[in-house]
Short mmCIF file of C-alpha atoms and ligand atoms in Angstrom, two decimals:
data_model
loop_
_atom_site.label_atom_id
_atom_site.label_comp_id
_atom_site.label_asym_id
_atom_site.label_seq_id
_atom_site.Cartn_x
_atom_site.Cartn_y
_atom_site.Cartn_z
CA UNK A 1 0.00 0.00 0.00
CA UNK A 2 1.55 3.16 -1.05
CA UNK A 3 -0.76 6.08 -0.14
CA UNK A 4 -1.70 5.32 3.26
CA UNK A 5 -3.79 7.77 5.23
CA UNK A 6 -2.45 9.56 9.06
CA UNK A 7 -5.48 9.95 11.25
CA UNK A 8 -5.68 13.43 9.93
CA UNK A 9 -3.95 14.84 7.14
CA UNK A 10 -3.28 18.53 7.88
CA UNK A 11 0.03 18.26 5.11
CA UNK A 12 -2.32 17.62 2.15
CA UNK A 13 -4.97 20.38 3.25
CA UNK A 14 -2.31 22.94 3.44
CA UNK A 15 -0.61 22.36 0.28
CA UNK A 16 -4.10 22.19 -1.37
CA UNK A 17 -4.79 26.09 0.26
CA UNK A 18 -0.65 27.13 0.27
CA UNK A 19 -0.71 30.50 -1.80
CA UNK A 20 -3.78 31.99 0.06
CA UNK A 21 -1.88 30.54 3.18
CA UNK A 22 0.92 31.97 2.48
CA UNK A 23 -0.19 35.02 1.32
CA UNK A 24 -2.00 35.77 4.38
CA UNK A 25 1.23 34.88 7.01
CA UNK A 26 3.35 37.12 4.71
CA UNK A 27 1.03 39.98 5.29
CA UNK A 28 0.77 39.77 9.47
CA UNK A 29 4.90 39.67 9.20
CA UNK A 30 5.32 42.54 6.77
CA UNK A 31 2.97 44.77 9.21
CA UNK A 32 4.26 42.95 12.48
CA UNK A 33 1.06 43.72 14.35
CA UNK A 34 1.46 40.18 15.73
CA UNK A 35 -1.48 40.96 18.42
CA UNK A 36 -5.05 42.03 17.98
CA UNK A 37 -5.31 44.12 14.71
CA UNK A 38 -7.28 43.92 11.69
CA UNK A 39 -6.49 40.22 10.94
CA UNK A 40 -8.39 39.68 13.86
CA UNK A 41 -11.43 41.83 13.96
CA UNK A 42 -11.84 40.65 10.67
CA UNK A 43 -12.25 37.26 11.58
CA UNK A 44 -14.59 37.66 14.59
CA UNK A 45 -16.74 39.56 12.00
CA UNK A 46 -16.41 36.71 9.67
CA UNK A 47 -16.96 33.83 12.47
CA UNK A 48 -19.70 35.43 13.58
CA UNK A 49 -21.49 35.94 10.42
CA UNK A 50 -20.80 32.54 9.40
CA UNK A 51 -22.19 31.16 12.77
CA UNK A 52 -25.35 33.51 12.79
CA UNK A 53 -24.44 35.25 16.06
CA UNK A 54 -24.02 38.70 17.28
CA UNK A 55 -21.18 38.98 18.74
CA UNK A 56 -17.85 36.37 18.47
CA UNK A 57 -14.86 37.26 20.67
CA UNK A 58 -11.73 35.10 19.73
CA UNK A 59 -9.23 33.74 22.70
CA UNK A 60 -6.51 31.53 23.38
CA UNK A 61 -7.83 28.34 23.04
CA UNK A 62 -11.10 26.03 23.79
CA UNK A 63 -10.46 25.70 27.49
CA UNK A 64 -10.14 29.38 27.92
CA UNK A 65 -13.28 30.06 26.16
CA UNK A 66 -14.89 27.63 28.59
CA UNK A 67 -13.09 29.29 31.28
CA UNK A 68 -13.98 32.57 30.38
CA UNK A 69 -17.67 31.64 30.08
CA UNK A 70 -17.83 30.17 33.74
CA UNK A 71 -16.27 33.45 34.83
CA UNK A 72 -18.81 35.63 32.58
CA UNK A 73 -21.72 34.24 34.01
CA UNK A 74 -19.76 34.71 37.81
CA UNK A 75 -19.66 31.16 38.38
CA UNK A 76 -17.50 29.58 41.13
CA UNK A 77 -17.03 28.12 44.67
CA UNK A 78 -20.39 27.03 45.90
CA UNK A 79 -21.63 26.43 42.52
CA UNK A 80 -22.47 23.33 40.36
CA UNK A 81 -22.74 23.06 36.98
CA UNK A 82 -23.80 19.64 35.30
CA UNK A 83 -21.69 18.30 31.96
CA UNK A 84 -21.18 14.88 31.22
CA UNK A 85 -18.26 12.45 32.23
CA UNK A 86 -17.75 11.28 27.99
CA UNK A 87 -15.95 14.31 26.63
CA UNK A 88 -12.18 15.97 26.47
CA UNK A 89 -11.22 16.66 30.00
CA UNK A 90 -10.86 20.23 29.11
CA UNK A 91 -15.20 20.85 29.61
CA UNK A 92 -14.41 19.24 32.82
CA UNK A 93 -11.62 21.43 33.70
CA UNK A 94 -12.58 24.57 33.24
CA UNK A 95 -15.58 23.94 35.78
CA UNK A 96 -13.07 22.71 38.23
CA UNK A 97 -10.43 25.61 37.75
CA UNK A 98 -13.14 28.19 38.25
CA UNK A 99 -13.49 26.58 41.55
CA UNK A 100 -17.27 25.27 40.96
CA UNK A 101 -18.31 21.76 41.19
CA UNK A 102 -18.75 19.49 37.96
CA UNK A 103 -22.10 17.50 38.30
CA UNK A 104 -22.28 14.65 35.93
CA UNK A 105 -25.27 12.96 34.11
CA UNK A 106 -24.49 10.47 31.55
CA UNK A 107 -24.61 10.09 27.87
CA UNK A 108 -26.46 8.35 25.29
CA UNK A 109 -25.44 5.26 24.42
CA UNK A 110 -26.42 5.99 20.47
CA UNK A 111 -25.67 9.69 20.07
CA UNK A 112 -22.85 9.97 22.89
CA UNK A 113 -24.35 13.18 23.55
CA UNK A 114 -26.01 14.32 26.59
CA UNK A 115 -28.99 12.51 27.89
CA UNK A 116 -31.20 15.17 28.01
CA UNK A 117 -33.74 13.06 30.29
CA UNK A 118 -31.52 12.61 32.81
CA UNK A 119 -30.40 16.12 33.55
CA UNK A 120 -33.41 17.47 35.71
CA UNK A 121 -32.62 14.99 38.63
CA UNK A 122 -29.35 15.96 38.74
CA UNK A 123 -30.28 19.99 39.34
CA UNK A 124 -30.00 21.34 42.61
CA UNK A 125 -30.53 25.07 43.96
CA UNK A 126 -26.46 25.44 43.80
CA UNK A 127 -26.64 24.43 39.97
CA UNK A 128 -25.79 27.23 37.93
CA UNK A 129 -25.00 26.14 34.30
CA UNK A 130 -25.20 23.09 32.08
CA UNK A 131 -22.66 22.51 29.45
CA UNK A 132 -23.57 20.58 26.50
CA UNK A 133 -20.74 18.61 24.65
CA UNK A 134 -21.49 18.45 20.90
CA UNK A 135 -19.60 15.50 20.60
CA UNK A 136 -17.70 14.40 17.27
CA UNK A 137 -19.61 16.63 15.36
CA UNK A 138 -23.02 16.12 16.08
CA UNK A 139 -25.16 18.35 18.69
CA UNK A 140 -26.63 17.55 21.70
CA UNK A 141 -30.83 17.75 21.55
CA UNK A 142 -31.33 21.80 22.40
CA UNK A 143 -34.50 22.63 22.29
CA UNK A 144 -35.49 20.11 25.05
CA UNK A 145 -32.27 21.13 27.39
CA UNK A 146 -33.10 24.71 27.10
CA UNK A 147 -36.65 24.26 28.21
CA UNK A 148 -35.06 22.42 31.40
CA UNK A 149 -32.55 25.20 31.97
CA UNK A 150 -34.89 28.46 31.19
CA UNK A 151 -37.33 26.84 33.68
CA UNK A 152 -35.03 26.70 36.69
CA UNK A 153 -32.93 29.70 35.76
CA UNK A 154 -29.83 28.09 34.37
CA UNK A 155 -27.52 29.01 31.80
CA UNK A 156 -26.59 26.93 28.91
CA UNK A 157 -22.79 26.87 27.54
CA UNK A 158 -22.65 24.85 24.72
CA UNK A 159 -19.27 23.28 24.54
CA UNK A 160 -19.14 23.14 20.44
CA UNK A 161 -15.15 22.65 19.98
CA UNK A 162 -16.07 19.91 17.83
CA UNK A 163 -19.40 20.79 16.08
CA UNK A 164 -17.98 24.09 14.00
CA UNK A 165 -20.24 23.91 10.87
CA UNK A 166 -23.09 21.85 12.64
CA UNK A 167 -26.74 23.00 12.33
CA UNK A 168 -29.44 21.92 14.59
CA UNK A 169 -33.03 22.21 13.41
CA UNK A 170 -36.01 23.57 16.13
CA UNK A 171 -39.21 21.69 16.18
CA UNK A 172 -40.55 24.69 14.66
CA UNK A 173 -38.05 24.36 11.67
CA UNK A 174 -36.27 27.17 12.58
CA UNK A 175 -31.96 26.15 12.34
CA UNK A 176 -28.97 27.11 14.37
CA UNK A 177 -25.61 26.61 14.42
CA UNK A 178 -23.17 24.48 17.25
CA UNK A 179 -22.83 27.25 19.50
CA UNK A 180 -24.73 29.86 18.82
CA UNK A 181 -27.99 27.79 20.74
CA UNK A 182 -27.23 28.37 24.36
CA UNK A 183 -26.19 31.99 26.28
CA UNK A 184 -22.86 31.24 25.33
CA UNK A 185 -20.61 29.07 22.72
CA UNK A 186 -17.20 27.80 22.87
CA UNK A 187 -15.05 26.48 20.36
CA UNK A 188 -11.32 25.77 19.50
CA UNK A 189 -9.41 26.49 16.28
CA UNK A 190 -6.83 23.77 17.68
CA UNK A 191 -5.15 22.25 14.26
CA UNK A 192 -7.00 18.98 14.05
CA UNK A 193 -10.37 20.82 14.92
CA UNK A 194 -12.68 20.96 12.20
CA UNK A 195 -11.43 24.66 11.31
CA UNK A 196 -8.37 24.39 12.60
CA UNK A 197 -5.32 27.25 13.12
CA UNK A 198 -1.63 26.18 12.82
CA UNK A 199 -1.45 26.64 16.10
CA UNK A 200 -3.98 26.82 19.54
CA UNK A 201 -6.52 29.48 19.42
CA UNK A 202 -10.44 29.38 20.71
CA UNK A 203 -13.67 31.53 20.20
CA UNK A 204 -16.52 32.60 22.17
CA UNK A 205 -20.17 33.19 20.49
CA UNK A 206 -22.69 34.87 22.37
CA UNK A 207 -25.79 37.38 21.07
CA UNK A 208 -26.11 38.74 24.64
CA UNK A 209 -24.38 42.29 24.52
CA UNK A 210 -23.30 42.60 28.00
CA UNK A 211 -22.67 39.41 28.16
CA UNK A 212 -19.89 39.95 25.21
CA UNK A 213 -18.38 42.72 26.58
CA UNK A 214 -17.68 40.95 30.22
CA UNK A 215 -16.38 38.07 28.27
CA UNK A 216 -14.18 40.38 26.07
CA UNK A 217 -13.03 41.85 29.27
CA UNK A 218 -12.16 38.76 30.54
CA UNK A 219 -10.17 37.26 27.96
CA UNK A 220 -7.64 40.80 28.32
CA UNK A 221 -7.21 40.37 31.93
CA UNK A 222 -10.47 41.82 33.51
CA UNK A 223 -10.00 45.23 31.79
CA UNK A 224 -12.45 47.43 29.57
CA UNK A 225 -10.04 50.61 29.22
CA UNK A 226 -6.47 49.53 29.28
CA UNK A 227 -4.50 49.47 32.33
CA UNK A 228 -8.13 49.71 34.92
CA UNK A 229 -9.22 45.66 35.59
CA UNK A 230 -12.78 45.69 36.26
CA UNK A 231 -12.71 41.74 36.37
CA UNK A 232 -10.28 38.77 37.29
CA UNK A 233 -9.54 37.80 33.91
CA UNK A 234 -7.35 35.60 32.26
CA UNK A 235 -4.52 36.48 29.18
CA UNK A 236 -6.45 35.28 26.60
CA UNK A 237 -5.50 36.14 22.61
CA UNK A 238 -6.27 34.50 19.52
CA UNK A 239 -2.64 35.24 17.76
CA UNK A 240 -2.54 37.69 14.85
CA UNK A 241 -1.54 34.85 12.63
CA UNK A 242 -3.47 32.36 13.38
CA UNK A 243 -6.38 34.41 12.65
CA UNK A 244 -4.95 35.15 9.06
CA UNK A 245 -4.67 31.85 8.36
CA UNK A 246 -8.38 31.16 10.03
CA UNK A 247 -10.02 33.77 7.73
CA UNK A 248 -8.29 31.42 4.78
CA UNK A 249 -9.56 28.50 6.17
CA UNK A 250 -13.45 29.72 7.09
CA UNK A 251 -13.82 30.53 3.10
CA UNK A 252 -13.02 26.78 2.95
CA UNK A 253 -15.03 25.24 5.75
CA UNK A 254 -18.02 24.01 4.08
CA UNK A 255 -16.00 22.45 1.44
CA UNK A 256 -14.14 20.99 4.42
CA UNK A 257 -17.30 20.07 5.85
CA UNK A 258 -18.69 18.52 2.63
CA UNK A 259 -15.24 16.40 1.96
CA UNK A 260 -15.70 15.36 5.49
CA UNK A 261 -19.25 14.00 4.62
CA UNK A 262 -18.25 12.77 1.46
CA UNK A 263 -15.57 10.02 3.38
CA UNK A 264 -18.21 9.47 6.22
CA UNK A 265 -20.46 8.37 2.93
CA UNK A 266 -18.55 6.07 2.17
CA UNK A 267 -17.61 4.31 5.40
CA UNK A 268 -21.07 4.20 6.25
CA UNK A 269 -21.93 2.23 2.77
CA UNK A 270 -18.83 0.15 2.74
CA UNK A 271 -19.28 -0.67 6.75
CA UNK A 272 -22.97 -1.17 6.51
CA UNK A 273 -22.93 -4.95 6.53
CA UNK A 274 -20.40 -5.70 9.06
CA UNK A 275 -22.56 -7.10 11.87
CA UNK A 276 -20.19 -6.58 14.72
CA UNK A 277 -20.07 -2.96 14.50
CA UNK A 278 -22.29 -0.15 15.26
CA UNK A 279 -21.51 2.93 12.84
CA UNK A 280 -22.72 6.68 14.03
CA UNK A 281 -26.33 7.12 14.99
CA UNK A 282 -27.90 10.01 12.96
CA UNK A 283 -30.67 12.45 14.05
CA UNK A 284 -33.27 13.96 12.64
CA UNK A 285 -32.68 17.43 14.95
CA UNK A 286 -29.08 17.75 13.87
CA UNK A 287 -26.47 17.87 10.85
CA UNK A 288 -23.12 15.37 11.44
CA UNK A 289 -19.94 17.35 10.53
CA UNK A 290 -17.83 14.57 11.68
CA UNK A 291 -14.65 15.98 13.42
CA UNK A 292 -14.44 12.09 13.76
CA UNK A 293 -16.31 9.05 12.50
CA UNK A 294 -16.42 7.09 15.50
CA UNK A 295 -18.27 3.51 15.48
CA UNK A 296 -18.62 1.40 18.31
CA UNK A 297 -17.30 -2.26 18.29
CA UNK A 298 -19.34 -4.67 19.59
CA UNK A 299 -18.47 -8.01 21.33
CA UNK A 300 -15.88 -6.63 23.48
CA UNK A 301 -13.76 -6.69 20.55
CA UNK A 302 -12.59 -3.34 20.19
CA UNK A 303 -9.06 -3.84 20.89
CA UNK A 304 -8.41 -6.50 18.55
CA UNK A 305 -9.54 -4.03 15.87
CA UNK A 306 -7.66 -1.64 16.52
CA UNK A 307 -4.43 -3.98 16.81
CA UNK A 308 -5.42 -5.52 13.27
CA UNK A 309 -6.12 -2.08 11.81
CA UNK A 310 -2.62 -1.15 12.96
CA UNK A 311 -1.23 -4.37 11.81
CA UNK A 312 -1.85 -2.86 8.18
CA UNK A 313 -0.55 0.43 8.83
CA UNK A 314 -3.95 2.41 9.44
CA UNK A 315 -4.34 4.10 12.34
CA UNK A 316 -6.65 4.68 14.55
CA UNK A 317 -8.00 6.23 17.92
CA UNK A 318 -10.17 5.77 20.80
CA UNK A 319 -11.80 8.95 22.00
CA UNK A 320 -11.76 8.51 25.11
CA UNK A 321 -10.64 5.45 26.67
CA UNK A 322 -11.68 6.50 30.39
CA UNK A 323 -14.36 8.62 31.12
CA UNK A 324 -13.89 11.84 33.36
CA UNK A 325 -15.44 10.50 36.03
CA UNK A 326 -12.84 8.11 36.82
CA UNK A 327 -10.29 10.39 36.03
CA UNK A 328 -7.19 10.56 38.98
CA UNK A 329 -6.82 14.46 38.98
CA UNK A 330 -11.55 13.93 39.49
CA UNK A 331 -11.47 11.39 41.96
CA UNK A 332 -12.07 13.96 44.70
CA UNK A 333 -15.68 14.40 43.39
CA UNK A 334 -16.38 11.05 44.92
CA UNK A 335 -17.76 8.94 41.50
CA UNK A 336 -17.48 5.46 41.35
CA UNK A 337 -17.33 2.55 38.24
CA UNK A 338 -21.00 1.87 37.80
CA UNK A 339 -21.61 5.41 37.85
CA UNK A 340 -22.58 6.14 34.31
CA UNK A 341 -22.87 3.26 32.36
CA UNK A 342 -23.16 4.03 29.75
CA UNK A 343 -20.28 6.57 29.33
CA UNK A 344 -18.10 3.35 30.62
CA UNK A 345 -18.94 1.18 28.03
CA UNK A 346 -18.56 4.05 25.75
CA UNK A 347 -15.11 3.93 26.81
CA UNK A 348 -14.79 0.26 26.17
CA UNK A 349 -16.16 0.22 22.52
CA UNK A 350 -15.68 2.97 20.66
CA UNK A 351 -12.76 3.49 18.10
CA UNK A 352 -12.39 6.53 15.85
CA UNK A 353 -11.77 5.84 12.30
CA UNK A 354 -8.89 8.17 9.67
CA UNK A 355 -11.69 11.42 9.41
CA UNK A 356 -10.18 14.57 7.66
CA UNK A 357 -10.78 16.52 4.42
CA UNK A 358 -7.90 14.73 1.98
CA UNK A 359 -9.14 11.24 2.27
CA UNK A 360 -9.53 9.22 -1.23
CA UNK A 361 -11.30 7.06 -2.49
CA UNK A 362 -8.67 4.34 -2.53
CA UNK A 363 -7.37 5.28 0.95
CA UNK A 364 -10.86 4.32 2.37
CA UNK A 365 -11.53 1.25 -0.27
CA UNK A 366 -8.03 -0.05 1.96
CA UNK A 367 -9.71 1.00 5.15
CA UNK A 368 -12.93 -0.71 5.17
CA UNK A 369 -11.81 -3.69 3.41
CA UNK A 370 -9.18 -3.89 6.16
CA UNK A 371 -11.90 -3.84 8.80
CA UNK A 372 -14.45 -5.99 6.48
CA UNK A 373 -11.57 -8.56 6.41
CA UNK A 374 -10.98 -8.60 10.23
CA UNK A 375 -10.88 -12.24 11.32
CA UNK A 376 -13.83 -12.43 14.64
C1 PLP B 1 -10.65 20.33 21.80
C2 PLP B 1 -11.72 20.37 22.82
C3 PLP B 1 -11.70 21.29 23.88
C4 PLP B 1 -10.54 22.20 24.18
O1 PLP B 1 -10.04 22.92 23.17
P1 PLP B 1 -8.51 23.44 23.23
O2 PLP B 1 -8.47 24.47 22.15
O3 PLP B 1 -7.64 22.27 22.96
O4 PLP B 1 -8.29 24.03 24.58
C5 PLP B 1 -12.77 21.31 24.74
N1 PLP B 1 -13.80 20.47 24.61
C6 PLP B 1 -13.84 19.56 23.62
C7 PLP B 1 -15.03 18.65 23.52
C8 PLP B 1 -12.80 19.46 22.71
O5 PLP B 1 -12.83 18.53 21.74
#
């Protein structure tokens, strides 16, 4: 085999976009404005259009924008804010390092999103926010979660570093995008990220003005008028660069999104018959961008496939082999194995197939017929 695939090919997508790349680094190092600037008002502008929001203000990274939201909304010690335990530690985190206290509910087992049901039992008059994971691409189910939360006066921070691009439809037709549902979105332009930088960076959406200038405030260390720090804040910047080459890339993301769909096509037709998985659930509330294809293997056999699939050079990952729950640096919050079931056998079955915009045809004709062929 002489064109194998990496689990995501950032090389290929560059070279295909290298002039306009290029072109746009060259310009941030001829003016050396290397913070803040045009470059990066001009992206926020862009983002936000592109998302349907009012206001987007750019940051560091992901886990700062989830930082910075908690902080917004003046969450912290004596507070609880519910998330689920099958997601990046980094949703976790942020509720942690703001000194609240993560309150989990679990997943379901066919969307590994948010069970939506299960999140009323687990509020409490300390709750103060619920964070949403739109996992792998998908999004949790809103409308119903924002019903919950409006009713006992809780905000809703939609943790949408994997769902850029991904539309979820109202029961009255109307359509959103990841992270422009709840009070406040999060996302991360990390480089495997479905728009990714070449380098961290992170946004926050939000439509609420006050709410965007507090959050603005935050991410420049509490301050409004240079040098006077209304707020703790944090040091929070999306680079000057990296937002050149993001205002490339966002001209490109529905092509991205549409090559992304275009692989996950084919796995699904190719995989359809193979009786010991379980490919991606679809729903009929929201679009799948796929930041990965992830399948679930069934008969405890998860590892072997893996192992074959790297036998023959394809890799592969599992996102996420142990759920936060069970986490060492989360033991503190007292959760035990048998917890959330669900989430744990999530952790046990799931494996995340190659899922990035260069894939060809004959790269995933090797792929499934590698998997097709496994030996159970
Ligand atoms: C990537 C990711 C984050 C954090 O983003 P960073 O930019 O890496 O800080 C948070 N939550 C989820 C679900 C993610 O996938």
């Amino acid at each position: 085999m002489t064109n194998l695939t990496p689990m995501v090919d950032l090389k290929k997508q560059y070279l295909r976009i290298k002039p306009e790349i290029d072109a746009a680094i060259q310009r941030v190092l001829d003016s050396t404005a290397f913070i803040q600037g045009e470059e990066v008002a001009n992206f926020e502008q862009n983002f936000a259009q592109y998302n349907g929001t009012k206001h987007v203000i750019s940051c560091g990274n992901g886990t700062d924008a989830l930082t910075a939201a908690l902080l917004a909304l003046g969450i912290g010690p004596g507070d609880e804010v519910i998330t689920v335990p099958f997601t990046f530690i980094a949703t976790v985190e942020a509720i942690a390092l703001v000194g609240a206290k993560p309150v989990f509910v679990d997943v379901c087992k066919d969307t590994f999103n948010m069970d939506i049901q299960a999140v009323e039992s687990a509020i409490t008059p300390k709750t103060k926010a619920i964070i949403p994971v739109h996992l792998y691409g998908q999004c949790a189910d809103m409308e119903p979660l924002l019903c919950i939360a409006k009713t006992n006066h809780i905000s809703v921070i939609e943790d949408a570093c994997q769902s850029v691009g991904t539309e979820y439809t109202f029961p009255d037709g109307s359509v959103k995008k990841a992270g422009s549902i709840g009070q406040i979105g999060c996302t991360s332009f990390f480089p495997s990220k479905t728009l990714g930088g070449f380098g961290d960076g992170g946004a926050l959406m939000t439509d609420d003005d006050a709410l965007a200038e507090k959050l603005r405030a935050i991410c420049r260390h509490g301050s409004i008028e240079r040098y006077h720090h209304q707020y703790v804040g944090l040091n929070s910047r999306l680079d000057t660069l990296q937002a050149a080459i993001l205002n490339v890339k966002l001209k490109h993301l529905d092509e991205f999104i549409t090559a992304r769909r275009n692989a996950a096509t084919y796995y699904y037709k190719a995989l359809s018959e193979v009786d010991w998985l379980e490919l991606p659930a679809k729903v009929p509330y929201s679009t799948h961008t796929f930041h990965q294809f992830t399948l679930k293997v069934k008969n405890g056999k998860r590892d072997a496939v893996k192992s074959h699939l790297a036998k023959n050079s394809i890799p592969s990952m599992i996102y996420y082999p142990v759920p936060v729950h069970l986490q060492p640096a989360y033991r503190s919050l007292g959760c035990q194995e048998g917890d959330f079931p669900v989430s744990e056998q999530l952790c046990k079955d799931v494996l995340s197939l190659p899922m990035h915009t260069e894939l060809t045809e004959e790269q995933l004709q090797y792929i499934c017929q590698t998997i097709v062929n496994f030996p159970l």
